[in-house]
Amino acid sequence: MNVYIIGIGLIGGSMSLDIQVTYPEAIIHGIDVSDAHLEEALQRQLIHQKATLQNVENADIVIVTIPVHASIKIIDEVLHTVKDDALVIDAGSTKEQICKSIAAHPKRRNFLAAHPIAGTEFSGPSAAIQRLFEGKTNIICEVEKTAFSLQEKALELFKNLGMRIRYMDPKSHDKHIAYVSHLSHISSFMLGKTVIEKEKNERDIFDLAGSGFASTVRLAKSSPAMWTPIFEQNKTNVIETLDEYISNLQEFKNLMLQDNFEGIYKEMENTNYIKKILKGLE
Amino acid sequence: MNVYIIGIGLIGGSMSLDIQVTYPEAIIHGIDVSDAHLEEALQRQLIHQKATLQNVENADIVIVTIPVHASIKIIDEVLHTVKDDALVIDAGSTKEQICKSIAAHPKRRNFLAAHPIAGTEFSGPSAAIQRLFEGKTNIICEVEKTAFSLQEKALELFKNLGMRIRYMDPKSHDKHIAYVSHLSHISSFMLGKTVIEKEKNERDIFDLAGSGFASTVRLAKSSPAMWTPIFEQNKTNVIETLDEYISNLQEFKNLMLQDNFEGIYKEMENTNYIKKILKGLE
């Protein structure tokens, strides 16, 4: 089995590690805009050999794990190149634009739109880890538009990676993921910014930071190259979440200005409900 | 050695666990407004016996780990009751009001104002864990106002708990801790609120949430009873941090509205600097 991974970073590299275990016969070909990444991926045994986009004509499976704006162009090209029975999967954090862009593609049935909810704040080949996807959710969009035999092939792969499957339409995916993922990244980046700006001349202040701060600001280490196109593609939904978040923060501030600490207490008490939601998530 | 712990929760209970190991001769007396907590603390061997505030006349060390508004009243009372050579320590997250309130107390020299930067999002006796303070920072305020022999006694205790010491004036403490701790809690609570409000009718949406969301919203599980008086005592500083945070979020939103994704990229790239700051913190 010839597997081509386009973009050998955290997601593509981690998938490769598991595929090598569950499909020992698979030959993993790596494609990346960065030759340094490819060399590193070879050294780390994330891939067996380097390849180019033309080579995907030999692919049984192509996994596209690159920033979402690049995906749109590459997936169109890859679909044109692959064999009739090849499966092409993406792993992007936005699904509406990619699904729209290949809706009328003659090879639409070779593509399966996926979003594995897995990752860390790190990126690049060095971030790849084994069993990253174990127990995680994989959202599949427009499954009915993928050829039935290729659906089966993909589901077997995801099962071997240890993932739970959820089906969703691309519009709903982008709307909900803005709340449970994209907004968290912005809140974390802006928290990091606020503290850095304030404390830039007092470096040892960070001695005072504890694990709570570290946890809340962890996502501010994420890759701008990956996240900028996500925010761009999901602009409308993300702005909606930001409006609501800012308005909740302003309301909290107003309660403080009014010395309404009973109100502050209630706000926090109501939000403690998140404990139930998070059960099993950590 | 008679140690009295007022407030047998996460902080007091964890301290007790370590004190029992490093001072095997110590008898730990527990005082709490909740008799259920005291009973649980006895069962969990966090304390050797229950006590009342009057009993602190027999104390060698009193550790006050209760919400910061209650601390102000209790510490005044405890100082009046204790022997001349007893050490009274607090562990509150705000330092200006407590230091101000006991500034003229006849027993001021028996008190040491401390803030161990340690904890989890959990509370109560069941949250107590061993070695919670290992490698953590303990901020001591107005050390010069504590009797020299009692400073020594306190430093030995903190050393046995494994803590690093930082000295700071109460005003600076409250200002900086608003950025690196209090703001994180509000950003997390309001993130939790925003997502719960939006998704309350779609419970299975939280299936889509990953470890990133869990990390960012973790502090929203914190105790309102503990945090309300902290925000009240540190109102001015907290409002300042909120103003800056909200303005950074609005700026981010405006960049998105203007389709200035180069600007969005730069914002995130600059904030990636947090990686350096967080080194060693997690």
XYZ file of C-alpha atoms in Angstrom, chain A residues 58 109 232:
3
model
C 0.824 5.835 -7.543
C -16.031 10.647 -4.771
C -9.686 33.572 7.474
